[in-house]
Each structure stands twice: as C-alpha cells, then as structure tokens.
CSV table of C-alpha atoms (C1' of nucleotides) in Angstrom, one decimal:
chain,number,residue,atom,x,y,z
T,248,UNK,CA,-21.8,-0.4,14.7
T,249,UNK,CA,-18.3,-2.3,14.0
T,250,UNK,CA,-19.2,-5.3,12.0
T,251,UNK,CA,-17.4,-7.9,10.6
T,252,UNK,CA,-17.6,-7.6,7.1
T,253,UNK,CA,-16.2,-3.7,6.8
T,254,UNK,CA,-14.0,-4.2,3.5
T,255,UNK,CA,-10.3,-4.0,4.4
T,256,UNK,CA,-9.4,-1.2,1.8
T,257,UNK,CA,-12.4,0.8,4.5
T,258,UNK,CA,-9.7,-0.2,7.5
T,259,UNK,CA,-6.6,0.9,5.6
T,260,UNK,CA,-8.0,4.6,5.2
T,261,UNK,CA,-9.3,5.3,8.6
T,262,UNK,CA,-5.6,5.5,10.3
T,263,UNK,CA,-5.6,8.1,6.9
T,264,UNK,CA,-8.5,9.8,8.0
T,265,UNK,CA,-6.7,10.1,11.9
T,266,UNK,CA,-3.5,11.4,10.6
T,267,UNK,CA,-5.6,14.5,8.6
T,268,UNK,CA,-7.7,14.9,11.4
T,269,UNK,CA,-4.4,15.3,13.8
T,270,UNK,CA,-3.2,18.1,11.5
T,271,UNK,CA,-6.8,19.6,10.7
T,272,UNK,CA,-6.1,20.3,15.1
T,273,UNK,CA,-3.3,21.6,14.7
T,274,UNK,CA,-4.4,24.1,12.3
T,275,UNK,CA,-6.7,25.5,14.9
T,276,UNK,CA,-10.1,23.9,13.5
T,277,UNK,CA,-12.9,22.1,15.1
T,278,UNK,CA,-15.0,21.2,12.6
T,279,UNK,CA,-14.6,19.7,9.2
T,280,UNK,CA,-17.0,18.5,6.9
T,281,UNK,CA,-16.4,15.5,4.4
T,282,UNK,CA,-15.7,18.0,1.3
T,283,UNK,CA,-13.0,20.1,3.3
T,284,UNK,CA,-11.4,16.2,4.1
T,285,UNK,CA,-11.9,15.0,0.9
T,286,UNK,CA,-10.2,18.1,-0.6
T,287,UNK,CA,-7.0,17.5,1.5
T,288,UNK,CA,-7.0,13.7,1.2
T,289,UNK,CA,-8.2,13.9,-2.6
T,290,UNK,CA,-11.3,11.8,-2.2
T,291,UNK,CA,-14.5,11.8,-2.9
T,292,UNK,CA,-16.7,13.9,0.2
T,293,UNK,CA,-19.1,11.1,-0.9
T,294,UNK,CA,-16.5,8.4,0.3
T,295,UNK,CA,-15.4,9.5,3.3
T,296,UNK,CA,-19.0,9.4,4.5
T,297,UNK,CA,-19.7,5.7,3.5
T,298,UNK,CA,-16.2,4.8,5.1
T,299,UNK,CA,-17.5,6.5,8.3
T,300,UNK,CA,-21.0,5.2,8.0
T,301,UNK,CA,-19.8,1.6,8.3
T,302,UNK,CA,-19.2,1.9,11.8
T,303,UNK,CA,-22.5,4.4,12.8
T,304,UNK,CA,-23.0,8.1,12.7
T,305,UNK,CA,-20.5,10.5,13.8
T,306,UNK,CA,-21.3,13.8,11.9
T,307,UNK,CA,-24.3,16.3,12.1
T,308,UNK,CA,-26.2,17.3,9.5
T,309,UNK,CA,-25.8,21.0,8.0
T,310,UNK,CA,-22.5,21.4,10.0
T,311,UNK,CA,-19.8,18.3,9.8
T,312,UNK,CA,-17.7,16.2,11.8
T,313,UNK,CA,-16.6,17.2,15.7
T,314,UNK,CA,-12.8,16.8,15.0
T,315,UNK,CA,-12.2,15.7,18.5
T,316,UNK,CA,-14.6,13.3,18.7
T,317,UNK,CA,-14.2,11.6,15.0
T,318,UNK,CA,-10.5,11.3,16.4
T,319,UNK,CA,-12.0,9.0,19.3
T,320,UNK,CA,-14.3,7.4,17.6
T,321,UNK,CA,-11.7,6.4,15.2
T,322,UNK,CA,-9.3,5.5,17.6
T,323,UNK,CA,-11.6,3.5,19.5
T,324,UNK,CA,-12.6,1.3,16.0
T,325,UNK,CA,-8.6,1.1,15.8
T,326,UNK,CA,-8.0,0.2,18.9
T,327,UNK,CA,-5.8,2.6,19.6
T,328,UNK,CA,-6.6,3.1,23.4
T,329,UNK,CA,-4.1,1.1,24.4
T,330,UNK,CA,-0.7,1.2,24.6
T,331,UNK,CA,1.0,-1.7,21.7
T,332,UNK,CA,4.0,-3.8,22.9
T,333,UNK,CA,6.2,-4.5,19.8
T,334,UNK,CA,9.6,-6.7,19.4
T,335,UNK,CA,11.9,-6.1,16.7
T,336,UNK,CA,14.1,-8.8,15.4
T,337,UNK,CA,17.2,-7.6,13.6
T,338,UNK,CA,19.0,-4.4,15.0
T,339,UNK,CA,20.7,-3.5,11.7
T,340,UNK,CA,20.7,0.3,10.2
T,341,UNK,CA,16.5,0.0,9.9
T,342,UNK,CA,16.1,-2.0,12.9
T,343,UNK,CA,18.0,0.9,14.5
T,344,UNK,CA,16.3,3.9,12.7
T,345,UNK,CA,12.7,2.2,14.1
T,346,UNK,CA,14.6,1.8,18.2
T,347,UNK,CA,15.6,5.4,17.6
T,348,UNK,CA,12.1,6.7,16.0
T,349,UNK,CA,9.6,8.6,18.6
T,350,UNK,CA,7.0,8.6,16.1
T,351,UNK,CA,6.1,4.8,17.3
T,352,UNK,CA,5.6,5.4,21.4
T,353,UNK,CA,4.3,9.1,20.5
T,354,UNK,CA,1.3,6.9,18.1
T,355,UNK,CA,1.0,3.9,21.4
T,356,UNK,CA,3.5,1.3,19.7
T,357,UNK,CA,6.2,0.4,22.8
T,358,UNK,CA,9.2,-1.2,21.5
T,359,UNK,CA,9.6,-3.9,24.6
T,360,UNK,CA,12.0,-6.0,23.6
T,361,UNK,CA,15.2,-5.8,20.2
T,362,UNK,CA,17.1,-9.0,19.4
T,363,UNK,CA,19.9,-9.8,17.2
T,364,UNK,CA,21.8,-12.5,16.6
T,365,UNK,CA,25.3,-10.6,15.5
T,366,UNK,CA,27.5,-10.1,18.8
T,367,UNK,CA,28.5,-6.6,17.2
T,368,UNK,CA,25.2,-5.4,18.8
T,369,UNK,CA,24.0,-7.6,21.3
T,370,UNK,CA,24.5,-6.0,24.5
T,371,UNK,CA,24.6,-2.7,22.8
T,372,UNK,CA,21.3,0.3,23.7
T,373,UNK,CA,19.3,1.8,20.6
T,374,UNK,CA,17.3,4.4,21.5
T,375,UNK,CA,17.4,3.8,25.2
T,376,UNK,CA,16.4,-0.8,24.5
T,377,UNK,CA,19.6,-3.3,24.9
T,378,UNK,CA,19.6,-5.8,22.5
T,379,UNK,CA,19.1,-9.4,23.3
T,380,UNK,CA,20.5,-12.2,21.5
T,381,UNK,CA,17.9,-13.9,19.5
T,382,UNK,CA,18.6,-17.3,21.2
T,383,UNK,CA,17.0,-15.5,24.1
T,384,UNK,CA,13.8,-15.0,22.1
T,385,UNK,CA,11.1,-17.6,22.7
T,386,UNK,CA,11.9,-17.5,26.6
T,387,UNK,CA,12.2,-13.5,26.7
T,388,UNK,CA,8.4,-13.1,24.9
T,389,UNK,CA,6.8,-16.4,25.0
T,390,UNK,CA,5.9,-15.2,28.8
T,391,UNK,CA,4.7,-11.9,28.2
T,392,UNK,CA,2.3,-10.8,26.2
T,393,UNK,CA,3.6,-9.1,23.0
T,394,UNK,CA,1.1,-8.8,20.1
T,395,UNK,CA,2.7,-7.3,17.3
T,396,UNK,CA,6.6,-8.0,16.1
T,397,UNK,CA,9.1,-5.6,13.7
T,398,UNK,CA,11.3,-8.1,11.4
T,399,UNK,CA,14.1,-6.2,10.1
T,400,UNK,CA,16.1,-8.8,9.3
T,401,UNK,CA,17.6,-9.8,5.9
T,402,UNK,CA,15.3,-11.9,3.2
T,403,UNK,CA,16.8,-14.9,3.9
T,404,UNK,CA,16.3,-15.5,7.9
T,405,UNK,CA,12.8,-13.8,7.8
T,406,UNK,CA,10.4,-16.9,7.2
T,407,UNK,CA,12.1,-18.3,10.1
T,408,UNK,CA,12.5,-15.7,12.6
T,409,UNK,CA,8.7,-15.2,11.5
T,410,UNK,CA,7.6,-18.3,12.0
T,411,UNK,CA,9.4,-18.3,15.5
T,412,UNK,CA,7.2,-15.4,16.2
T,413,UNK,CA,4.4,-17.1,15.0
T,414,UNK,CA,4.9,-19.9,17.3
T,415,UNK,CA,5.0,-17.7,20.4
T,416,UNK,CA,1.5,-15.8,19.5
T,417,UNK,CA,2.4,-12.8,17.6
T,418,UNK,CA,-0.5,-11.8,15.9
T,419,UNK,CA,0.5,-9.0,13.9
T,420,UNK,CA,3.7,-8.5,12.1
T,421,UNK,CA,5.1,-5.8,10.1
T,422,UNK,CA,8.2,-6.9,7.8
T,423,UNK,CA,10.8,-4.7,6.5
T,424,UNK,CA,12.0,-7.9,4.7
T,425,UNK,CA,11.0,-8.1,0.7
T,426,UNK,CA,9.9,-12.2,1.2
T,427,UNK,CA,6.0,-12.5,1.0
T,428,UNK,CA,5.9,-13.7,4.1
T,429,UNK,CA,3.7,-17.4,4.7
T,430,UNK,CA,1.5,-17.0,7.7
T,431,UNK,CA,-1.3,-18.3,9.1
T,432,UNK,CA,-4.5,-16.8,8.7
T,433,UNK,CA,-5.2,-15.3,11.7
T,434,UNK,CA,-2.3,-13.7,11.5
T,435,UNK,CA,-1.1,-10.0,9.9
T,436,UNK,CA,1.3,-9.3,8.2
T,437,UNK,CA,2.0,-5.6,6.8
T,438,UNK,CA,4.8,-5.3,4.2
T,439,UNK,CA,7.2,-2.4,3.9
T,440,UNK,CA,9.9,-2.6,1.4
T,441,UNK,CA,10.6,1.2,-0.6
T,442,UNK,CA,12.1,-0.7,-3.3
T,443,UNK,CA,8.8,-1.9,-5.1
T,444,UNK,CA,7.3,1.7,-4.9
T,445,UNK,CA,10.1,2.9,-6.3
T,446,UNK,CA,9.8,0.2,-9.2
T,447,UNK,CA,5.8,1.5,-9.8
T,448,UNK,CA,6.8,5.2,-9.9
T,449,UNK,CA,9.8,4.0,-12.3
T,450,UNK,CA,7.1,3.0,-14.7
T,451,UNK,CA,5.4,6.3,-15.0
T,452,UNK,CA,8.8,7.8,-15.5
T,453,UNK,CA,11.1,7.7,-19.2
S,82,UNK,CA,1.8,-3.6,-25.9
S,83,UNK,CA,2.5,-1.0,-23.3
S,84,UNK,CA,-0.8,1.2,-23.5
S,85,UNK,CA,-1.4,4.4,-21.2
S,86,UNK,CA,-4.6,2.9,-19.7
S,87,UNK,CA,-3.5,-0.2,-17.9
S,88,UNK,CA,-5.0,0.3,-14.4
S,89,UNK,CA,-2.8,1.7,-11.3
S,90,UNK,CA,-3.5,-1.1,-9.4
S,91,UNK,CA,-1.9,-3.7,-12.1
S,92,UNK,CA,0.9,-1.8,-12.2
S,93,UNK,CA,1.8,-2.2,-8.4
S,94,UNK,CA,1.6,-5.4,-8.9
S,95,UNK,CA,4.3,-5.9,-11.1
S,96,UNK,CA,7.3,-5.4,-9.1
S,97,UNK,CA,5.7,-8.1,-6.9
S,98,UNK,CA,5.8,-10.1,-9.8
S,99,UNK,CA,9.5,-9.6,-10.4
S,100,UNK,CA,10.0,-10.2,-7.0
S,101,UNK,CA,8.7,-13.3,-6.7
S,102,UNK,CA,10.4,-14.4,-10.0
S,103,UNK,CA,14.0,-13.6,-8.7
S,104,UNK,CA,13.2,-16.1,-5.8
S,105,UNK,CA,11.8,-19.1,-8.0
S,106,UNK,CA,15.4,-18.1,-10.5
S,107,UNK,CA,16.8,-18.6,-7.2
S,108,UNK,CA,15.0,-21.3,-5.8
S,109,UNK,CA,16.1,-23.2,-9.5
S,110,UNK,CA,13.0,-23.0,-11.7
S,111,UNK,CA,13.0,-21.9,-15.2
S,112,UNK,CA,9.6,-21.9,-15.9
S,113,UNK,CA,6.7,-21.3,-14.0
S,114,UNK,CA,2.8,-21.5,-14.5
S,115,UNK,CA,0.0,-19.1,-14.0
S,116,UNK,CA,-1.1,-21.2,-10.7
S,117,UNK,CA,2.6,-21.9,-9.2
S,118,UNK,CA,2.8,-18.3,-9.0
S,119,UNK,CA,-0.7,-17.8,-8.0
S,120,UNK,CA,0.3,-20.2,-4.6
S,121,UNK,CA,2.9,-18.1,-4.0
S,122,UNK,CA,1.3,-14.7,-4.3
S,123,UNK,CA,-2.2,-15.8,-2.3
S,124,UNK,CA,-3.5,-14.8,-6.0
S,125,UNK,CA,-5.6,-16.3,-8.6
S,126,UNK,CA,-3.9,-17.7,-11.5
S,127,UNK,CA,-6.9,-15.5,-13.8
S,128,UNK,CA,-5.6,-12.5,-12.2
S,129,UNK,CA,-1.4,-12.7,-12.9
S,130,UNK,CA,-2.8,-13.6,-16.4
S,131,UNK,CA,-5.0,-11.0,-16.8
S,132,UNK,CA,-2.6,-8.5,-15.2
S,133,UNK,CA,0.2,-9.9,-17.9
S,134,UNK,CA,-2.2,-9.4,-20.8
S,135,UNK,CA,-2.0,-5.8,-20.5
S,136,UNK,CA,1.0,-5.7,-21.8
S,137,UNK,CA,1.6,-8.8,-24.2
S,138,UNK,CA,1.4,-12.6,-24.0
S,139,UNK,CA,4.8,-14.0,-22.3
S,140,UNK,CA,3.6,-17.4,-22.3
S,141,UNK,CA,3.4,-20.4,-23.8
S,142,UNK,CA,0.0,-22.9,-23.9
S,143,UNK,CA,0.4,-25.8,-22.2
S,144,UNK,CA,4.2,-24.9,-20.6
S,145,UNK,CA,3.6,-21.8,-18.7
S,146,UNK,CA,6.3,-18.5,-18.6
S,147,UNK,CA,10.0,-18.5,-19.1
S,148,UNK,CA,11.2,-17.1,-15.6
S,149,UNK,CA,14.1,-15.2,-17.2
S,150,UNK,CA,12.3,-13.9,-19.9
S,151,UNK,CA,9.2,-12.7,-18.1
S,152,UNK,CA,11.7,-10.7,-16.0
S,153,UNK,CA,13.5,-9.2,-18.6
S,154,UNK,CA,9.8,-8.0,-20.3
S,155,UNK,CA,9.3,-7.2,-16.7
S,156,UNK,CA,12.2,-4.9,-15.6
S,157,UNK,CA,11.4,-3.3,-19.8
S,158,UNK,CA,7.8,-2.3,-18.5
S,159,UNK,CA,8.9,-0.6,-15.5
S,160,UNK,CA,11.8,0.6,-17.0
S,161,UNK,CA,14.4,-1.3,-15.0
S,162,UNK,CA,17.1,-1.2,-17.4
S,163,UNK,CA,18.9,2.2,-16.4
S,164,UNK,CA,20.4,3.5,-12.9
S,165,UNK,CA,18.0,5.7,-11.7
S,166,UNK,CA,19.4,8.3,-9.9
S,167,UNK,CA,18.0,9.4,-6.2
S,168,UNK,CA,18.7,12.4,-3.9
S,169,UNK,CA,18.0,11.9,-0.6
S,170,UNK,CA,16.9,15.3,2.0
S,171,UNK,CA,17.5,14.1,6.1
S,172,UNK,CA,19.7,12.0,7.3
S,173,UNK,CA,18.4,11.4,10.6
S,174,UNK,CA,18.3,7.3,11.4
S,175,UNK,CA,15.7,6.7,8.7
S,176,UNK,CA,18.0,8.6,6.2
S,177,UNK,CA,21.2,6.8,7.5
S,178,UNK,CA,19.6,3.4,7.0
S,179,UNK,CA,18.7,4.1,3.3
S,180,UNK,CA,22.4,5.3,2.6
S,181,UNK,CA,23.4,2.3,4.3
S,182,UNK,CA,20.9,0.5,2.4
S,183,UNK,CA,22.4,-1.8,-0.4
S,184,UNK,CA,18.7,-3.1,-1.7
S,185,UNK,CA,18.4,0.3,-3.5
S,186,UNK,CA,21.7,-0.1,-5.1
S,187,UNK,CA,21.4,-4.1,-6.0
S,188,UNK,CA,17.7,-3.2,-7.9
S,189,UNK,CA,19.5,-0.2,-9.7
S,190,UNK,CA,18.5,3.0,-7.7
S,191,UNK,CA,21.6,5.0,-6.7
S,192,UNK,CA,21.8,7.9,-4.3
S,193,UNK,CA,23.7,10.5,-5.3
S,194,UNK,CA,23.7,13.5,-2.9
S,195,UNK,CA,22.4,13.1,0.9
S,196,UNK,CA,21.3,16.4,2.2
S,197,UNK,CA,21.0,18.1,6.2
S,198,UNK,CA,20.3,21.5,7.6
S,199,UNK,CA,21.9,20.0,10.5
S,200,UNK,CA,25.9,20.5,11.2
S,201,UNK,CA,26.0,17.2,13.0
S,202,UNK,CA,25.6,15.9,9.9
S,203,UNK,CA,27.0,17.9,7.5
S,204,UNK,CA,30.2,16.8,6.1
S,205,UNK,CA,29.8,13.4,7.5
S,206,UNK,CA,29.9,10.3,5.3
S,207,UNK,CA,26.8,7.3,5.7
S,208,UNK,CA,27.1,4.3,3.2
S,209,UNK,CA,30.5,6.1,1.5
S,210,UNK,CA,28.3,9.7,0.6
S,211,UNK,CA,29.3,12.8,2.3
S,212,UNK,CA,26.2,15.1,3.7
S,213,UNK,CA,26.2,18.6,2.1
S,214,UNK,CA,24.0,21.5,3.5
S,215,UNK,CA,20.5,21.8,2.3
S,216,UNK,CA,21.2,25.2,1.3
S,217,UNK,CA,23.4,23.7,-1.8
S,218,UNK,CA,20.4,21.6,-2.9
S,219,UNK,CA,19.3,23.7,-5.8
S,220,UNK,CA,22.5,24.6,-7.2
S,221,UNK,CA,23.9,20.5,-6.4
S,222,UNK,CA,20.7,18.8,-8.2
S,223,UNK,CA,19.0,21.4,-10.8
S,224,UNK,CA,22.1,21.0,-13.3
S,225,UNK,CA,22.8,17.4,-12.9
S,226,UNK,CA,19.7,14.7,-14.0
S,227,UNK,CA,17.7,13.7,-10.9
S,228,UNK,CA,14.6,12.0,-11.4
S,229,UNK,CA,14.4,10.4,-8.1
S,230,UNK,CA,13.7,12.2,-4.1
S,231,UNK,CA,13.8,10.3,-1.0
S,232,UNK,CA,11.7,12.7,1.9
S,233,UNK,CA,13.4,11.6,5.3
S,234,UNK,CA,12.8,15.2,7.0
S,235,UNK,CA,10.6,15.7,10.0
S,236,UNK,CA,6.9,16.0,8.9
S,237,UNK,CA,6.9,19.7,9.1
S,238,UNK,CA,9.6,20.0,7.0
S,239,UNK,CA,8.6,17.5,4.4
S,240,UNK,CA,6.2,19.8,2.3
S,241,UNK,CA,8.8,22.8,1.6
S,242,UNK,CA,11.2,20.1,1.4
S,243,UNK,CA,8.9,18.6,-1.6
S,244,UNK,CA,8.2,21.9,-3.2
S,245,UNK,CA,12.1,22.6,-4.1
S,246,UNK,CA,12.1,19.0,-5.3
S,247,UNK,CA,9.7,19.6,-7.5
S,248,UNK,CA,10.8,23.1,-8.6
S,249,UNK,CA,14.6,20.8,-9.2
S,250,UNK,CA,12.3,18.7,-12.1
S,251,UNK,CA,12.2,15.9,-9.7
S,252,UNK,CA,9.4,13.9,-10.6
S,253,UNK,CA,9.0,11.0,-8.2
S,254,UNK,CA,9.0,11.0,-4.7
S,255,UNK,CA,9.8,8.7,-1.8
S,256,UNK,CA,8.1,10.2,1.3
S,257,UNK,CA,8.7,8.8,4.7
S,258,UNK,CA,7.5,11.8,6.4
S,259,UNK,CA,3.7,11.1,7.2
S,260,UNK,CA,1.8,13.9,5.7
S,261,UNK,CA,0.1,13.7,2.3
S,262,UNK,CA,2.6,15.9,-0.1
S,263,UNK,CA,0.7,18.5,-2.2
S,264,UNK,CA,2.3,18.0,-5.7
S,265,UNK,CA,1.8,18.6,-9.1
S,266,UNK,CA,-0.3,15.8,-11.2
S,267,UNK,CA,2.6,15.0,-13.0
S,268,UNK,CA,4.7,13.9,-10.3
S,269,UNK,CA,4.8,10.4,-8.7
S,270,UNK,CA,4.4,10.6,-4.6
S,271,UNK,CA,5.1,7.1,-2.8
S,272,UNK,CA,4.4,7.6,0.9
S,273,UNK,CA,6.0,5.1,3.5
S,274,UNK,CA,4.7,5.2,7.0
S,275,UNK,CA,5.1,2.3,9.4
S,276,UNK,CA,2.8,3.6,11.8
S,277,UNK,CA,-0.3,4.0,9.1
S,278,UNK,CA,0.5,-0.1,8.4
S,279,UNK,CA,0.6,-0.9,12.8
S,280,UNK,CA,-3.0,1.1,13.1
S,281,UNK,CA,-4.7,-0.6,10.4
S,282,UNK,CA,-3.4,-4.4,12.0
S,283,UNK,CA,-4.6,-3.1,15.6
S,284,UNK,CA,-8.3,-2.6,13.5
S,285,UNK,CA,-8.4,-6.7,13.4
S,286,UNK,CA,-6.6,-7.0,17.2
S,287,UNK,CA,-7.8,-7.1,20.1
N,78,DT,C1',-1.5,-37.2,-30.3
N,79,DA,C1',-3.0,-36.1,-25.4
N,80,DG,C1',-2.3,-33.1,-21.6
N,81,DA,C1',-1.4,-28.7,-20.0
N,82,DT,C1',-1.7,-24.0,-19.8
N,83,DT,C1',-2.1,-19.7,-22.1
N,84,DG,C1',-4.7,-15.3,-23.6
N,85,DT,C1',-9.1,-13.5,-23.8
N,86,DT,C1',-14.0,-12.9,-23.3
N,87,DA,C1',-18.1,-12.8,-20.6
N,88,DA,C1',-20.0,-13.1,-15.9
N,89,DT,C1',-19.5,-11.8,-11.3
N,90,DC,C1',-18.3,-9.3,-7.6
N,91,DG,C1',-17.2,-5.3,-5.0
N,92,DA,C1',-16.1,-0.5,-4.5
N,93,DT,C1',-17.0,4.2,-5.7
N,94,DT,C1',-19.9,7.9,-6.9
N,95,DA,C1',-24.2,10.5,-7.4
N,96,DA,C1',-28.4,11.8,-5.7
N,97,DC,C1',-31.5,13.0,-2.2
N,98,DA,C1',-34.5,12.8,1.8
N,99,DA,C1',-33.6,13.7,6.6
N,100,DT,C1',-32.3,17.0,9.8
N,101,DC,C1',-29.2,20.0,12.4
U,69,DT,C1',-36.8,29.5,8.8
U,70,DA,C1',-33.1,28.8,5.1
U,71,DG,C1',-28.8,26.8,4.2
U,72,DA,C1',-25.7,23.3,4.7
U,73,DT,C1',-24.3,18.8,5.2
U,74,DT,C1',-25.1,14.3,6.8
U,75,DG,C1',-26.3,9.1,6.2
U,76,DT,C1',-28.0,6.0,2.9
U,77,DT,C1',-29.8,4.1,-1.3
U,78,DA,C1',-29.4,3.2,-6.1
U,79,DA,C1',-26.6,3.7,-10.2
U,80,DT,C1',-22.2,3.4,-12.0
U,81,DC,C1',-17.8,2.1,-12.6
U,82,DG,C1',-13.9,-0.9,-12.5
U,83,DA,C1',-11.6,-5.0,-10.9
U,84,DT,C1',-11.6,-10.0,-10.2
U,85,DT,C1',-12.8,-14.5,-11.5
U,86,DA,C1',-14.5,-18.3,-14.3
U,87,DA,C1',-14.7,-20.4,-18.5
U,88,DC,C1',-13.0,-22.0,-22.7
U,89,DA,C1',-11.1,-21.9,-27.4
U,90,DA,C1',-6.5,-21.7,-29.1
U,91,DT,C1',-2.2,-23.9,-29.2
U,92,DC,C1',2.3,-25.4,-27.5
DNA sequence: TAGATTGTTAATCGATTAACAATC
DNA sequence: TAGATTGTTAATCGATTAACAATC
C-alpha cells in the first residue's frame, strides 16, 4: 500500500529499478528475481525487496518478479501513467540539447511551452517548440495547467525565474542552474549540475 | 587530516560546500558560522561541522570559518588545484552543450578532444574544439594524460564506449547515457539522467 | 572578561542487511 | 514433493543530531 512515510532515498531508486527492468525486456526475459536485479544494479537482493515491499507484494515466492507487471506497478507508484507537461526557461546550448532530446516525450515528459528572454532565439523552433519571450510567461502558463518546469538559465536570473514559476503553481522543478534553489515546501526541486560530480570523483583521483 | 575512510556521502557534500562559499565571497562575507551556512544549505549546523571534522578543524571558537580559507582547504581536499583534463565521446546536443559549456572550464575541467562516429560532426568545431572520428580515440588519448571521460553517446553505445575509456587509463566517468556502466572498482562512474530526477518528483505529484 | 562558536563525544535516528518462516 | 525465492522481522550498521567542554 503507498503510504506516506516511504523514505525518499526508497522513491529515488524505484525510477532505478524501471530503467533495469526496461533493459532486463529488452534482453528477452520475463522474470527476474531480486539477486539477478541486485547483481546488475549492485545492491543487496535483500534491498530491493524491502524497497518493493513498502508499497505491497509484487513477487511470487520460489520464482521472482513478473517483469511486465513490476514495470506497472512501478509506474503506477510513479505516476507515470500520464503524460507530464514541462516548460523550460532559458533556450541556451542545454535548454536546446533538452528541446532536441526524445528521451523526455519517449519517458511521458511533454515539453509544452520554451521561453527566453534573448531576441537571438525568441521566435526561433528547437526541436519542433518556438520560443516565447519570457515576458509572455505568467499569461502563457498561469492558464494551463503545467506541473513541472526546466530552468536552464544562468545562476544569476534562476531564483527569480523560479520564483515566477512558483507563483504560477509549478510544483516540481528541475534546475540546471548551480544556485540551491529557495522554495517552498511543497514544492520539488531536483538539481543537475555535472560540475559537482565531477568535483567528488576529483577527490578519489591524484 | 585527509584519511581514506571518510564516508562517500560527506564527500559529496563538499563541493556543495564550496559552492555555497563562492556565493557568500560574492555576496561580501568573509566569515561565516556553522549555522549561517546551515540556513543556507537546509542543513544542520552539527552536520557541516561534523562533515569538516573529517578532515581538520578550519575554524575558529567563538568567530566561525574564514570563507577564503575554508575554500582553499576545500578545493586542496578535492584536489582542485590542477586542470583536469576531460575527453568527451558524442556530440549530439547534449555533447554540444558541454563543449559550449564554460562552467567546466571556470571550475578547472578542460576538454581536450570531442569525439563522433558521425561525419556530420566530424571535423566540425563546438565551443573552439574540432570533432575527430572515434576511430582515432585510442591512438588521440592513450599517449597523452586523460584522467577525465564525458559519455554523451546513445545508451547502446555508452557501455563499449566506457570499456575503451577504461582500457585508455581513464579513471572517472561522466555518464549521461542512462544505463548503469559496468566498470572496474577503481574507476569513478558519475551518472546524469534528467529523466531518473522528473520520475522520482512525479512519485510526490499528483 | 563575556559571548559566541568551534571540534568532538555520546545519543539518537534511520537505513541496510541477515535470517527465516511462508509459500509458490 | 523439493527447490527456490519472496515478504517481513530482528540485528546490524552507519549517519545525523544534540550537547558541551574548550577556546577564540
């Protein structure tokens, strides 16, 4: 049963546990049991199964998990049986890599709406989406419903462009920006920035 | 002191620390306290402490931590103070935005070779660096010092892709392809993968 | 000196792992 | 049935927090 109180680093892994699952189907097999998916995903069997069994039963004893239908259940937990709507603010080179990446609307995530505020792109088409100005951003999504935003923007205009996103009922954003980002708390932030991985694996190097 | 058994999990917090430091430097500070920097991170003061201790005291009772001089010990721990060099394999958007990318540069990463298997690319120039073949990767990195691989192939290219970097001596890797990379222990994997970050908000959703 | 904040220890909290009865 | 693997509980492990003496 999906309760409440399932400990976030248990959320982070499931989309883990989807993406192996995806590729343990497209190795032909049906079936997996939690050592063969601990082996690929170096885990524990032991933890894979107390992940799952936060959220009820899905395998059969003396056999494993239906790949298929772990895939739905997980998906279902996810909430992944709906197609996302997403803006992206800022429609520099990574704002531009994410318009031109199929790997979003192939996983359910619809790019809707790209804003800028440099005249060298507005009016321009990424990946099939003309960007908007960003003055036209509170009336372009304030009126439809848009749940998650993209900020590719640079560190200094992110808090604000965030905050405007905030204030027109974005609940989830993920930020390509490296500012910690101040939210409220119902809302998500997810933070990508390649730099501070580099700077951990740097210190397991020399 | 620097000690091999400080906890993964401290060390990825460090180059949040530095982060945060450049912005209070920036902001005008020269000293800041356990706590101020506790607000900022959405962490207890115990814990930036605690995490610091590992590796020496940088403070002072009753003042708090020298901003420029926590940095410096800082960048010294994750070994900071060199240009690390980094090759980077597909130069599809995601590669074109790193080469375009001058974050990597600024915080001392520098990419040296780009490559394609691709003849659109090949022998083009993104962010001033001219794409060579993938064919010349062994003989172009396995001479010259490369410590440092950026993975922007497509996801079934990533793992063979990964096995010549390794075979080159590379011994930290920068994947954006999403698949987990089988690697040697020794060598450092960093996976990025928007998509992993979107499915885990969508859990609280909805 | 008095006030503030560190570095460190001990207590708490939470996550991972091992073990095993249940059962397919 | 016998073998295998689950779901779950209890034990272990490790990380976070609270508390405080040391000291700037």
């Amino acid at each position: 049963m999906k309760s409440n109180d399932v400990p976030e680093i248990v959320v982070s892994r499931l989309p883990l546990y989807l993406q192996t699952l995806n590729q343990l189907l497209r190795d032909g097999k049906s079936v997996v049991s939690s050592s063969e998916l601990g082996d690929r995903l170096k885990m524990t069997p032991s933890q894979i199964r107390r992940d799952l069994s936060h959220f009820g039963g899905f395998g059969k004893q003396g056999t494993g998990y239906d790949i298929i239908s772990l895939m739905e259940s997980l998906r279902s937990i996810l909430n992944l049986n709906q197609i996302w709507k997403v803006v992206l603010i800022g429609v520099g080179h990574v704002g531009q890599a994410l318009l031109n990446y199929d790997g979003f609307s192939r996983k359910g995530f619809e790019i809707v709406a790209a804003f800028d505020e440099s005249p060298k792109v507005i009016g321009k088409k990424f990946g099939g989406l003309e960007v908007k100005s960003v003055d036209l951003l509170e009336t372009a999504i304030c009126q439809i419903p848009v749940d998650i935003g993209a900020i590719t923007v640079p560190a200094e205009n992110a808090q604000m462009v965030c905050d405007r996103l905030v204030k027109c009922g974005i609940r989830a954003i993920l930020n390509y920006a490296p500012v910690a980002l101040e939210v409220p708390e119902s809302v998500q932030v997810s933070n990508i920035d390649p730099v501070l991985k580099l700077q951990k694996m740097t210190y397991y190097l020399k």
